[in-house]
Amino acid sequence: MPLLNLIPRAELERVAGVVVDPDARVSTLADMCRVNALVAVKRAGSGHIGSSFSAMDVVAFLLFEELNTARLGWEHPDRDVYFSSKGHDVPGLYAALFALGVIPRERFLRLRRFGGLDGHPDVGVPGIEANSGSLGMGISKGRGIAWAKRHLGRGGRVVVMVGDGELQEGQNYEGLQAAAHEGLSGLTVVVDRNELQSDKRTEEIVSLGELESRFRAFGWHVESCDGHDVPALRSAFAACREQGDHPQVVVARTIKGKGVSFMEHPVALSEGGGTYRWHAGAPDDDAFDRAFAELVERVQERFADLGLTPLELEPVDSVDDRRAGSLVGEPESGAGPQRAEYVVDAFGDELVRLGLEREDLVVLDADLASDCRVRAFELAYPDRFVECGIAEQDMVSTAAGLARHGLLPVANSFASFLAARANEQIYNQASEGSKVVYALHYAGLIPAGPGKSHQSVRDISLLAALPGTTIVQPGSSEETRALLRWAVLEAEGNVAVRLAIGPSPRRLELPALVSPGRGHVLREGSAGVLFAYGPVMLHEALTAAEELHDNGVGLMVVAMPWLNQFDAEWLDDVLGAHEHVFVLEDHSPVGALADALRRQQTGRRIVAFGVEGWPACGTPQEALRHHGLDGHSLADRMSACLGAGARAGR
Amino acid sequence: MPLLNLIPRAELERVAGVVVDPDARVSTLADMCRVNALVAVKRAGSGHIGSSFSAMDVVAFLLFEELNTARLGWEHPDRDVYFSSKGHDVPGLYAALFALGVIPRERFLRLRRFGGLDGHPDVGVPGIEANSGSLGMGISKGRGIAWAKRHLGRGGRVVVMVGDGELQEGQNYEGLQAAAHEGLSGLTVVVDRNELQSDKRTEEIVSLGELESRFRAFGWHVESCDGHDVPALRSAFAACREQGDHPQVVVARTIKGKGVSFMEHPVALSEGGGTYRWHAGAPDDDAFDRAFAELVERVQERFADLGLTPLELEPVDSVDDRRAGSLVGEPESGAGPQRAEYVVDAFGDELVRLGLEREDLVVLDADLASDCRVRAFELAYPDRFVECGIAEQDMVSTAAGLARHGLLPVANSFASFLAARANEQIYNQASEGSKVVYALHYAGLIPAGPGKSHQSVRDISLLAALPGTTIVQPGSSEETRALLRWAVLEAEGNVAVRLAIGPSPRRLELPALVSPGRGHVLREGSAGVLFAYGPVMLHEALTAAEELHDNGVGLMVVAMPWLNQFDAEWLDDVLGAHEHVFVLEDHSPVGALADALRRQQTGRRIVAFGVEGWPACGTPQEALRHHGLDGHSLADRMSACLGAGARAGR
């Protein structure tokens, strides 16, 4: 991590106070916010630069000039309300709120840290008006706020930023039609039309067609402009204000990565060989240095043009980036010199292998092909890859259609989106008696940096009552391959495969062949038995067992990949003599493995440790500790249950 | 129930075989199918006549003429695939499949009966290509089927019927954009544009604007025609067949209730005082007789015009309609002379009362205002009623916006749609720390006639892992009022109120004041204790206890409206001496009350009876018996658990 420098608030205030020309003021502040957003993301180890930058001029124009919010304050009933529906552009918004003094310096520097700034917007952070991060809810929410303002006779407009890729999500059209029907003229949507989503062109993933005509067909007044041109934005929003009967949209044509030459679309896309590298994740040191230098140089030029004395930067304390919640970070701890593994790599790799064996295998994606490691399948079997865009419901019902007509679909998305957003579609598909494999990526508490929109700690409960569906989560690469093979080749009904997205904290020796309903004893011990699943929690379970061992207590640890079906005989064997049965959930304690075990073993005392309340945002260790799920806390919690007699049980 | 007469298959075959003019043939067969659909619905005691009739000419044109399916058979890989996304028009489709000999007579006459024809389409029925009934999934599913056909090099086109009201559902637009992006020319959507939904005009609920322009904006080829004019339909579909690069839509302008003068829009709407009465539910005897006579007379006229000998009808065995799954039927059994009660009536009534007390109370509806009994609130406080149309996701996120800005929303829909379709939106709303009351109507197994799309036996599990959400279900009118008052006036976080939609089988004496986490002992007994909730299962629980009592076994029965939070002290008191603890779930045995009790009382043996597997379609008694949840079966099942020692425990 290089030494980081921030633009201090005093410098931002200097520009805000001294520069008379509003256009120059907004543009200069926007570039200054870009600098600070970049620093915050680098410090956090992850975050979304590309769309923070594409949306930055619009955000700066709105917060520094167009809206009354900064003047009235974020509690005032007559304030204008601005929020971003896509949410991942929040580093830019945080930078603007820091500039306005709404977010203090110390908190601004704690992006994606516990008690700092959530990786996606959360109303617990000052200046944040709505929780977002899961896409497509913003227009509806804005409709609700605008309706409330009108009903209560309050002043203020509502401006909702949406991404263009996000407009693939069907809920947007529900919100559009309702707001038009109600003539909610207090509602303005601004589209950050940067033409890229996740890592490819929107036109390539699923075309939006002529965006303006979509909005018009839904009864909205439409303005279009260059989203980096402040006078053009001013005119567009002025025209919107004059609409008395219709909600309005400003389609702001923007450039993803705007402000840093090598992050800008389309240059960045062609340099990335067809994929855009700056959507999520922090730049490496070299890229950071170059981007930072370029941005600061532009700000200095602007200062010179405006007759201001040069910009002064302020150094920032360094942080231990090994603790960062980055998806691409190294594992935090490990068993010696082994290279980190990602179970999701094994998933992607085995999927390609299965594609060769099974011609009926079709892979579906909802614009997360890289994160879900299905890009390799797409490249290997382009005619068996179905891209659905950011539209999980459509993906699932499409899979249902494929499955009814002789194909074997594997549908991929993040667990929090797939299991929740498409829940009724999954029920409907399953009710047809067909088979679909659902790959629930990004399952569990970790990584915790992106915040609660992305942390999936309910997905098991959401699928548990679905007849004929088996839910599994592997703990190692070998087990991932084996479970996927079982799901594709042997399982009779639906299988939901939960997958951790980050690096496995340690390599686990798990069998390369699976036996339905049977787990694997990782450690023997007679004081009690602990069931866990997934690489993250198995590591914590073993860490706890190691600590207990050092204290003279022997804990059996069972890796249990089968989360809702058990081999009764095996289970009886394992549980046999144990008085103390523990379950460590990478999930809420409600609706997951412990509940399933209690149903199967009613009358047996089973103590569950899970994610209580809302999943904490922060580094992995911060989040685990907050929930008492790190190895050390678990050792303490189990010791308390085992009581004084435990030591004898070693 | 009047004596019913059916048009026998021989008569339908006579027309199909003899009439040379294809237009006259299709139109005549359509009217004959209307007759039979009417008879089937009358016999079932419920079903959707209005849109069966509006879609009937299109269905007849497709199945009897346009598509190759009847010729190739419903298993042929190259067959054309037709299904209805809205699904509730299935009585008309069943009539057509009966005419084609795909559905035999006996089964046709068992609409909404166990082992007969599901109330909404299910692939277990011959000729049914897709499960539907929950709206908005059909275009995506059609996309999947068309994609599979193209990929596999199979012949046949895919035609999906959608309702116009249904087009408010956002998923449609996901499917539209994806199919256009893929240039799926094998996919045709036909809109049954009858301009009415549920019980009001689509334009009034939430306007669809210029429907054709919506489809064009999403890249589809558009044809429009009179949906009752066979030559016009023929031209429209012929034009569609010529589109090589685009999916196509036929907007078929139709008349809801077409064929029966007093059921036709707009006459029926004005006669109904602004609401359309023939959307769901069987007509009463008088209306049935008039409708039947009118339809048969038209068919006879057509026969005469075609030079055919008069139509001959065939009498149908009568059925006991007291067993029917009708929403408006009488309770099946009861405690003496009391009038049936509907807890949902108490809900609607109390909501109006609360509206007077609380000016911040706002009611949201997703086009089920009559069924959810919120019409009275709408009439009393039109400025605090938010109609969202068939768009549950939008409704929930709108409620989130309202709640963040000082209002107290009560969001209404059927449990299976609200808890599943809008699940991620509910999570997002709850994560903002605001409060919304979710009214989950139509919860549980009964009525079982509409089939699995409508039976909600997963909703508790879908909300159980949501932090800070209380889930309740009242068993009587008084308790409904009390719980709703508690939810609105006292609860701190979200409350999900499950409500039975049908008549309560018996009146229960439950306290008019509730105490959080405490249930109510309905019957004392020392052999065991049975927890149950909701009017349907409480009745079965009491019936079981009565039978056990007659056998000398005393069973304590506890009405437990709190499904995921308990007063620990009270619970310990109730459970105290009991060795045998039973829970009767109006839900899957997974994820509901028994699981919550086991979490709270880990180590205690608790036996749960719930809806295992897919909920059965049929009359209430058929469905209860199938799942072993009727009083008699329960008494048997508990007796087996209680064993020989039970009698002593009386």
PDB file of N, CA, C and O in Angstrom, chain A residues 131 134 140-141 143 168 170-171 174 177 181 393-394 421 423-425 427-428 431-432 452 458 595 599 602-603 606, chain B residues 131 134 140-141 143 168 170-171 174 177 207 393-394 397 421 423-425 427-428 431-432 452 458 595 599 602-603 606:
ATOM      1  N   ASN A 131     -31.292   2.597   1.501  1.00  0.00           N
ATOM      2  CA  ASN A 131     -30.417   1.440   1.324  1.00  0.00           C
ATOM      3  C   ASN A 131     -30.543   0.945  -0.110  1.00  0.00           C
ATOM      4  O   ASN A 131     -31.660   0.777  -0.619  1.00  0.00           O
ATOM      5  N   SER A 134     -28.651  -3.794  -4.081  1.00  0.00           N
ATOM      6  CA  SER A 134     -29.345  -4.738  -4.929  1.00  0.00           C
ATOM      7  C   SER A 134     -30.128  -3.881  -5.913  1.00  0.00           C
ATOM      8  O   SER A 134     -30.782  -2.914  -5.520  1.00  0.00           O
ATOM      9  N   SER A 140     -38.969   2.692  -7.541  1.00  0.00           N
ATOM     10  CA  SER A 140     -40.128   2.440  -6.676  1.00  0.00           C
ATOM     11  C   SER A 140     -39.986   3.177  -5.347  1.00  0.00           C
ATOM     12  O   SER A 140     -40.945   3.755  -4.841  1.00  0.00           O
ATOM     13  N   LYS A 141     -38.793   3.126  -4.810  1.00  0.00           N
ATOM     14  CA  LYS A 141     -38.587   3.785  -3.524  1.00  0.00           C
ATOM     15  C   LYS A 141     -38.738   5.301  -3.688  1.00  0.00           C
ATOM     16  O   LYS A 141     -39.354   5.967  -2.846  1.00  0.00           O
ATOM     17  N   ARG A 143     -40.563   6.710  -5.882  1.00  0.00           N
ATOM     18  CA  ARG A 143     -42.006   6.907  -6.024  1.00  0.00           C
ATOM     19  C   ARG A 143     -42.647   7.040  -4.647  1.00  0.00           C
ATOM     20  O   ARG A 143     -43.475   7.925  -4.413  1.00  0.00           O
ATOM     21  N   GLN A 168     -32.118  -3.203 -16.767  1.00  0.00           N
ATOM     22  CA  GLN A 168     -32.567  -4.536 -17.188  1.00  0.00           C
ATOM     23  C   GLN A 168     -33.476  -5.171 -16.139  1.00  0.00           C
ATOM     24  O   GLN A 168     -34.223  -6.107 -16.451  1.00  0.00           O
ATOM     25  N   GLY A 170     -36.557  -5.834 -13.954  1.00  0.00           N
ATOM     26  CA  GLY A 170     -37.960  -5.583 -14.261  1.00  0.00           C
ATOM     27  C   GLY A 170     -38.673  -4.625 -13.328  1.00  0.00           C
ATOM     28  O   GLY A 170     -39.590  -3.916 -13.736  1.00  0.00           O
ATOM     29  N   GLN A 171     -38.252  -4.615 -12.060  1.00  0.00           N
ATOM     30  CA  GLN A 171     -38.963  -3.759 -11.116  1.00  0.00           C
ATOM     31  C   GLN A 171     -38.972  -2.298 -11.548  1.00  0.00           C
ATOM     32  O   GLN A 171     -39.904  -1.553 -11.248  1.00  0.00           O
ATOM     33  N   GLU A 174     -42.125  -1.453 -13.242  1.00  0.00           N
ATOM     34  CA  GLU A 174     -43.256  -1.336 -12.324  1.00  0.00           C
ATOM     35  C   GLU A 174     -43.276   0.079 -11.717  1.00  0.00           C
ATOM     36  O   GLU A 174     -44.316   0.725 -11.636  1.00  0.00           O
ATOM     37  N   GLN A 177     -44.239   2.820 -14.421  1.00  0.00           N
ATOM     38  CA  GLN A 177     -45.655   2.913 -14.802  1.00  0.00           C
ATOM     39  C   GLN A 177     -46.497   3.496 -13.667  1.00  0.00           C
ATOM     40  O   GLN A 177     -47.413   4.284 -13.905  1.00  0.00           O
ATOM     41  N   HIS A 181     -48.576   6.908 -13.773  1.00  0.00           N
ATOM     42  CA  HIS A 181     -50.014   6.827 -13.518  1.00  0.00           C
ATOM     43  C   HIS A 181     -50.436   7.862 -12.478  1.00  0.00           C
ATOM     44  O   HIS A 181     -51.507   8.456 -12.568  1.00  0.00           O
ATOM     45  N   GLN A 393     -35.170 -12.841 -12.194  1.00  0.00           N
ATOM     46  CA  GLN A 393     -36.459 -13.511 -12.367  1.00  0.00           C
ATOM     47  C   GLN A 393     -36.551 -14.108 -13.759  1.00  0.00           C
ATOM     48  O   GLN A 393     -36.970 -15.248 -13.943  1.00  0.00           O
ATOM     49  N   ASP A 394     -36.160 -13.310 -14.738  1.00  0.00           N
ATOM     50  CA  ASP A 394     -36.180 -13.815 -16.105  1.00  0.00           C
ATOM     51  C   ASP A 394     -35.241 -15.000 -16.245  1.00  0.00           C
ATOM     52  O   ASP A 394     -35.577 -15.989 -16.904  1.00  0.00           O
ATOM     53  N   ARG A 421     -34.708 -12.578  -4.866  1.00  0.00           N
ATOM     54  CA  ARG A 421     -35.401 -11.860  -5.940  1.00  0.00           C
ATOM     55  C   ARG A 421     -36.193 -12.811  -6.825  1.00  0.00           C
ATOM     56  O   ARG A 421     -37.264 -12.476  -7.303  1.00  0.00           O
ATOM     57  N   ASN A 423     -37.258 -15.834  -5.929  1.00  0.00           N
ATOM     58  CA  ASN A 423     -37.753 -16.933  -5.098  1.00  0.00           C
ATOM     59  C   ASN A 423     -39.029 -17.566  -5.641  1.00  0.00           C
ATOM     60  O   ASN A 423     -39.147 -18.793  -5.700  1.00  0.00           O
ATOM     61  N   GLU A 424     -39.976 -16.736  -6.035  1.00  0.00           N
ATOM     62  CA  GLU A 424     -41.237 -17.309  -6.508  1.00  0.00           C
ATOM     63  C   GLU A 424     -41.055 -18.015  -7.853  1.00  0.00           C
ATOM     64  O   GLU A 424     -41.722 -19.015  -8.131  1.00  0.00           O
ATOM     65  N   GLN A 425     -40.128 -17.506  -8.647  1.00  0.00           N
ATOM     66  CA  GLN A 425     -39.859 -18.162  -9.929  1.00  0.00           C
ATOM     67  C   GLN A 425     -39.208 -19.535  -9.696  1.00  0.00           C
ATOM     68  O   GLN A 425     -39.462 -20.475 -10.448  1.00  0.00           O
ATOM     69  N   TYR A 427     -39.748 -21.405  -7.070  1.00  0.00           N
ATOM     70  CA  TYR A 427     -40.880 -22.248  -6.623  1.00  0.00           C
ATOM     71  C   TYR A 427     -41.676 -22.735  -7.825  1.00  0.00           C
ATOM     72  O   TYR A 427     -41.999 -23.924  -7.940  1.00  0.00           O
ATOM     73  N   ASN A 428     -41.974 -21.810  -8.717  1.00  0.00           N
ATOM     74  CA  ASN A 428     -42.754 -22.181  -9.901  1.00  0.00           C
ATOM     75  C   ASN A 428     -42.013 -23.217 -10.747  1.00  0.00           C
ATOM     76  O   ASN A 428     -42.608 -24.201 -11.196  1.00  0.00           O
ATOM     77  N   SER A 431     -42.041 -26.577  -9.122  1.00  0.00           N
ATOM     78  CA  SER A 431     -43.374 -27.183  -9.133  1.00  0.00           C
ATOM     79  C   SER A 431     -43.656 -27.905 -10.437  1.00  0.00           C
ATOM     80  O   SER A 431     -44.590 -28.691 -10.524  1.00  0.00           O
ATOM     81  N   GLU A 432     -42.863 -27.640 -11.454  1.00  0.00           N
ATOM     82  CA  GLU A 432     -43.034 -28.358 -12.726  1.00  0.00           C
ATOM     83  C   GLU A 432     -42.297 -29.686 -12.741  1.00  0.00           C
ATOM     84  O   GLU A 432     -42.364 -30.426 -13.719  1.00  0.00           O
ATOM     85  N   LYS A 452     -24.804  -5.225   3.640  1.00  0.00           N
ATOM     86  CA  LYS A 452     -25.905  -6.183   3.769  1.00  0.00           C
ATOM     87  C   LYS A 452     -26.661  -6.485   2.489  1.00  0.00           C
ATOM     88  O   LYS A 452     -27.306  -7.516   2.402  1.00  0.00           O
ATOM     89  N   ARG A 458     -29.566 -15.464   4.431  1.00  0.00           N
ATOM     90  CA  ARG A 458     -30.940 -15.953   4.507  1.00  0.00           C
ATOM     91  C   ARG A 458     -31.234 -17.001   3.442  1.00  0.00           C
ATOM     92  O   ARG A 458     -32.322 -17.578   3.426  1.00  0.00           O
ATOM     93  N   ASP A 595     -31.518 -25.907  12.274  1.00  0.00           N
ATOM     94  CA  ASP A 595     -32.961 -26.178  12.242  1.00  0.00           C
ATOM     95  C   ASP A 595     -33.243 -27.525  11.583  1.00  0.00           C
ATOM     96  O   ASP A 595     -34.107 -28.289  12.036  1.00  0.00           O
ATOM     97  N   ARG A 599     -34.953 -30.800  13.300  1.00  0.00           N
ATOM     98  CA  ARG A 599     -36.138 -31.499  12.763  1.00  0.00           C
ATOM     99  C   ARG A 599     -35.863 -32.991  12.686  1.00  0.00           C
ATOM    100  O   ARG A 599     -36.720 -33.810  13.013  1.00  0.00           O
ATOM    101  N   THR A 602     -35.349 -34.451  16.576  1.00  0.00           N
ATOM    102  CA  THR A 602     -36.108 -33.683  17.567  1.00  0.00           C
ATOM    103  C   THR A 602     -35.950 -34.329  18.940  1.00  0.00           C
ATOM    104  O   THR A 602     -35.991 -35.557  19.093  1.00  0.00           O
ATOM    105  N   GLY A 603     -35.714 -33.475  19.912  1.00  0.00           N
ATOM    106  CA  GLY A 603     -35.456 -33.965  21.255  1.00  0.00           C
ATOM    107  C   GLY A 603     -33.982 -33.887  21.627  1.00  0.00           C
ATOM    108  O   GLY A 603     -33.631 -33.966  22.795  1.00  0.00           O
ATOM    109  N   ILE A 606     -29.338 -29.029  20.562  1.00  0.00           N
ATOM    110  CA  ILE A 606     -28.376 -28.563  19.555  1.00  0.00           C
ATOM    111  C   ILE A 606     -28.218 -27.059  19.699  1.00  0.00           C
ATOM    112  O   ILE A 606     -29.207 -26.323  19.658  1.00  0.00           O
TER     113      ILE A 606
ATOM    114  N   ASN B 131     -46.502 -24.502 -15.703  1.00  0.00           N
ATOM    115  CA  ASN B 131     -47.234 -24.074 -14.506  1.00  0.00           C
ATOM    116  C   ASN B 131     -47.313 -22.553 -14.501  1.00  0.00           C
ATOM    117  O   ASN B 131     -46.308 -21.870 -14.687  1.00  0.00           O
ATOM    118  N   SER B 134     -49.251 -17.537 -10.892  1.00  0.00           N
ATOM    119  CA  SER B 134     -48.618 -16.325 -10.396  1.00  0.00           C
ATOM    120  C   SER B 134     -48.169 -15.596 -11.647  1.00  0.00           C
ATOM    121  O   SER B 134     -47.605 -16.185 -12.561  1.00  0.00           O
ATOM    122  N   SER B 140     -40.816 -15.014 -19.984  1.00  0.00           N
ATOM    123  CA  SER B 140     -39.485 -15.571 -19.708  1.00  0.00           C
ATOM    124  C   SER B 140     -39.466 -17.067 -19.979  1.00  0.00           C
ATOM    125  O   SER B 140     -38.522 -17.615 -20.549  1.00  0.00           O
ATOM    126  N   LYS B 141     -40.501 -17.730 -19.540  1.00  0.00           N
ATOM    127  CA  LYS B 141     -40.550 -19.175 -19.725  1.00  0.00           C
ATOM    128  C   LYS B 141     -40.651 -19.500 -21.219  1.00  0.00           C
ATOM    129  O   LYS B 141     -39.977 -20.414 -21.707  1.00  0.00           O
ATOM    130  N   ARG B 143     -39.515 -17.661 -23.546  1.00  0.00           N
ATOM    131  CA  ARG B 143     -38.161 -17.403 -24.059  1.00  0.00           C
ATOM    132  C   ARG B 143     -37.292 -18.647 -23.898  1.00  0.00           C
ATOM    133  O   ARG B 143     -36.581 -19.056 -24.823  1.00  0.00           O
ATOM    134  N   GLN B 168     -48.444  -5.421 -15.921  1.00  0.00           N
ATOM    135  CA  GLN B 168     -47.899  -4.520 -14.899  1.00  0.00           C
ATOM    136  C   GLN B 168     -46.720  -5.156 -14.164  1.00  0.00           C
ATOM    137  O   GLN B 168     -45.928  -4.465 -13.531  1.00  0.00           O
ATOM    138  N   GLY B 170     -43.217  -6.552 -13.477  1.00  0.00           N
ATOM    139  CA  GLY B 170     -41.941  -6.153 -14.069  1.00  0.00           C
ATOM    140  C   GLY B 170     -41.206  -7.242 -14.821  1.00  0.00           C
ATOM    141  O   GLY B 170     -40.494  -6.962 -15.794  1.00  0.00           O
ATOM    142  N   GLN B 171     -41.370  -8.469 -14.384  1.00  0.00           N
ATOM    143  CA  GLN B 171     -40.625  -9.543 -15.032  1.00  0.00           C
ATOM    144  C   GLN B 171     -40.902  -9.619 -16.532  1.00  0.00           C
ATOM    145  O   GLN B 171     -40.042 -10.015 -17.314  1.00  0.00           O
ATOM    146  N   GLU B 174     -38.286  -7.871 -18.439  1.00  0.00           N
ATOM    147  CA  GLU B 174     -37.024  -8.615 -18.484  1.00  0.00           C
ATOM    148  C   GLU B 174     -37.076  -9.629 -19.621  1.00  0.00           C
ATOM    149  O   GLU B 174     -36.142  -9.773 -20.412  1.00  0.00           O
ATOM    150  N   GLN B 177     -37.055  -7.888 -23.188  1.00  0.00           N
ATOM    151  CA  GLN B 177     -35.772  -7.363 -23.663  1.00  0.00           C
ATOM    152  C   GLN B 177     -34.815  -8.505 -24.028  1.00  0.00           C
ATOM    153  O   GLN B 177     -34.077  -8.417 -25.022  1.00  0.00           O
ATOM    154  N   SER B 207     -52.315   2.441 -15.329  1.00  0.00           N
ATOM    155  CA  SER B 207     -52.410   2.478 -16.784  1.00  0.00           C
ATOM    156  C   SER B 207     -51.202   1.829 -17.451  1.00  0.00           C
ATOM    157  O   SER B 207     -50.066   1.951 -16.984  1.00  0.00           O
ATOM    158  N   GLN B 393     -43.259  -6.100  -6.144  1.00  0.00           N
ATOM    159  CA  GLN B 393     -41.948  -5.540  -5.810  1.00  0.00           C
ATOM    160  C   GLN B 393     -42.048  -4.027  -5.699  1.00  0.00           C
ATOM    161  O   GLN B 393     -41.513  -3.422  -4.764  1.00  0.00           O
ATOM    162  N   ASP B 394     -42.715  -3.425  -6.662  1.00  0.00           N
ATOM    163  CA  ASP B 394     -42.902  -1.982  -6.603  1.00  0.00           C
ATOM    164  C   ASP B 394     -43.669  -1.592  -5.357  1.00  0.00           C
ATOM    165  O   ASP B 394     -43.349  -0.599  -4.695  1.00  0.00           O
ATOM    166  N   SER B 397     -41.242  -1.689  -2.292  1.00  0.00           N
ATOM    167  CA  SER B 397     -40.250  -0.619  -2.259  1.00  0.00           C
ATOM    168  C   SER B 397     -40.924   0.753  -2.138  1.00  0.00           C
ATOM    169  O   SER B 397     -40.359   1.672  -1.542  1.00  0.00           O
ATOM    170  N   ARG B 421     -42.333 -13.100  -4.096  1.00  0.00           N
ATOM    171  CA  ARG B 421     -41.965 -12.239  -5.220  1.00  0.00           C
ATOM    172  C   ARG B 421     -41.232 -10.985  -4.750  1.00  0.00           C
ATOM    173  O   ARG B 421     -40.323 -10.505  -5.412  1.00  0.00           O
ATOM    174  N   ASN B 423     -39.593 -10.669  -1.880  1.00  0.00           N
ATOM    175  CA  ASN B 423     -38.802 -11.015  -0.699  1.00  0.00           C
ATOM    176  C   ASN B 423     -37.578 -10.131  -0.520  1.00  0.00           C
ATOM    177  O   ASN B 423     -37.299  -9.649   0.581  1.00  0.00           O
ATOM    178  N   GLU B 424     -36.851  -9.904  -1.590  1.00  0.00           N
ATOM    179  CA  GLU B 424     -35.631  -9.101  -1.431  1.00  0.00           C
ATOM    180  C   GLU B 424     -35.974  -7.639  -1.144  1.00  0.00           C
ATOM    181  O   GLU B 424     -35.248  -6.955  -0.421  1.00  0.00           O
ATOM    182  N   GLN B 425     -37.102  -7.189  -1.673  1.00  0.00           N
ATOM    183  CA  GLN B 425     -37.523  -5.817  -1.386  1.00  0.00           C
ATOM    184  C   GLN B 425     -37.920  -5.671   0.078  1.00  0.00           C
ATOM    185  O   GLN B 425     -37.694  -4.629   0.691  1.00  0.00           O
ATOM    186  N   TYR B 427     -36.619  -7.429   2.511  1.00  0.00           N
ATOM    187  CA  TYR B 427     -35.325  -7.422   3.209  1.00  0.00           C
ATOM    188  C   TYR B 427     -34.711  -6.022   3.151  1.00  0.00           C
ATOM    189  O   TYR B 427     -34.267  -5.477   4.162  1.00  0.00           O
ATOM    190  N   ASN B 428     -34.723  -5.448   1.965  1.00  0.00           N
ATOM    191  CA  ASN B 428     -34.143  -4.111   1.807  1.00  0.00           C
ATOM    192  C   ASN B 428     -34.878  -3.090   2.665  1.00  0.00           C
ATOM    193  O   ASN B 428     -34.260  -2.258   3.334  1.00  0.00           O
ATOM    194  N   SER B 431     -34.069  -3.498   6.267  1.00  0.00           N
ATOM    195  CA  SER B 431     -32.689  -3.105   6.580  1.00  0.00           C
ATOM    196  C   SER B 431     -32.575  -1.601   6.807  1.00  0.00           C
ATOM    197  O   SER B 431     -31.577  -1.131   7.337  1.00  0.00           O
ATOM    198  N   GLU B 432     -33.575  -0.848   6.407  1.00  0.00           N
ATOM    199  CA  GLU B 432     -33.561   0.602   6.665  1.00  0.00           C
ATOM    200  C   GLU B 432     -34.102   0.943   8.047  1.00  0.00           C
ATOM    201  O   GLU B 432     -34.137   2.103   8.437  1.00  0.00           O
ATOM    202  N   LYS B 452     -51.299 -24.824  -6.511  1.00  0.00           N
ATOM    203  CA  LYS B 452     -50.075 -24.476  -5.793  1.00  0.00           C
ATOM    204  C   LYS B 452     -49.544 -23.077  -6.049  1.00  0.00           C
ATOM    205  O   LYS B 452     -48.783 -22.570  -5.231  1.00  0.00           O
ATOM    206  N   ARG B 458     -45.117 -21.544   2.357  1.00  0.00           N
ATOM    207  CA  ARG B 458     -43.689 -21.266   2.579  1.00  0.00           C
ATOM    208  C   ARG B 458     -43.464 -19.884   3.175  1.00  0.00           C
ATOM    209  O   ARG B 458     -42.338 -19.524   3.524  1.00  0.00           O
ATOM    210  N   ASP B 595     -40.249 -25.171  14.094  1.00  0.00           N
ATOM    211  CA  ASP B 595     -38.820 -24.857  14.068  1.00  0.00           C
ATOM    212  C   ASP B 595     -38.490 -23.757  15.079  1.00  0.00           C
ATOM    213  O   ASP B 595     -37.466 -23.815  15.763  1.00  0.00           O
ATOM    214  N   ARG B 599     -36.053 -24.049  18.311  1.00  0.00           N
ATOM    215  CA  ARG B 599     -34.914 -23.157  18.576  1.00  0.00           C
ATOM    216  C   ARG B 599     -34.977 -22.636  20.004  1.00  0.00           C
ATOM    217  O   ARG B 599     -33.969 -22.573  20.699  1.00  0.00           O
ATOM    218  N   THR B 602     -34.530 -25.872  22.644  1.00  0.00           N
ATOM    219  CA  THR B 602     -33.710 -26.936  22.067  1.00  0.00           C
ATOM    220  C   THR B 602     -33.510 -28.041  23.100  1.00  0.00           C
ATOM    221  O   THR B 602     -33.280 -27.794  24.274  1.00  0.00           O
ATOM    222  N   GLY B 603     -33.642 -29.249  22.622  1.00  0.00           N
ATOM    223  CA  GLY B 603     -33.576 -30.391  23.511  1.00  0.00           C
ATOM    224  C   GLY B 603     -34.932 -30.959  23.840  1.00  0.00           C
ATOM    225  O   GLY B 603     -35.049 -32.078  24.336  1.00  0.00           O
ATOM    226  N   ILE B 606     -40.353 -32.191  19.910  1.00  0.00           N
ATOM    227  CA  ILE B 606     -41.547 -31.544  19.362  1.00  0.00           C
ATOM    228  C   ILE B 606     -41.876 -32.191  18.025  1.00  0.00           C
ATOM    229  O   ILE B 606     -41.027 -32.257  17.132  1.00  0.00           O
TER     230      ILE B 606
END
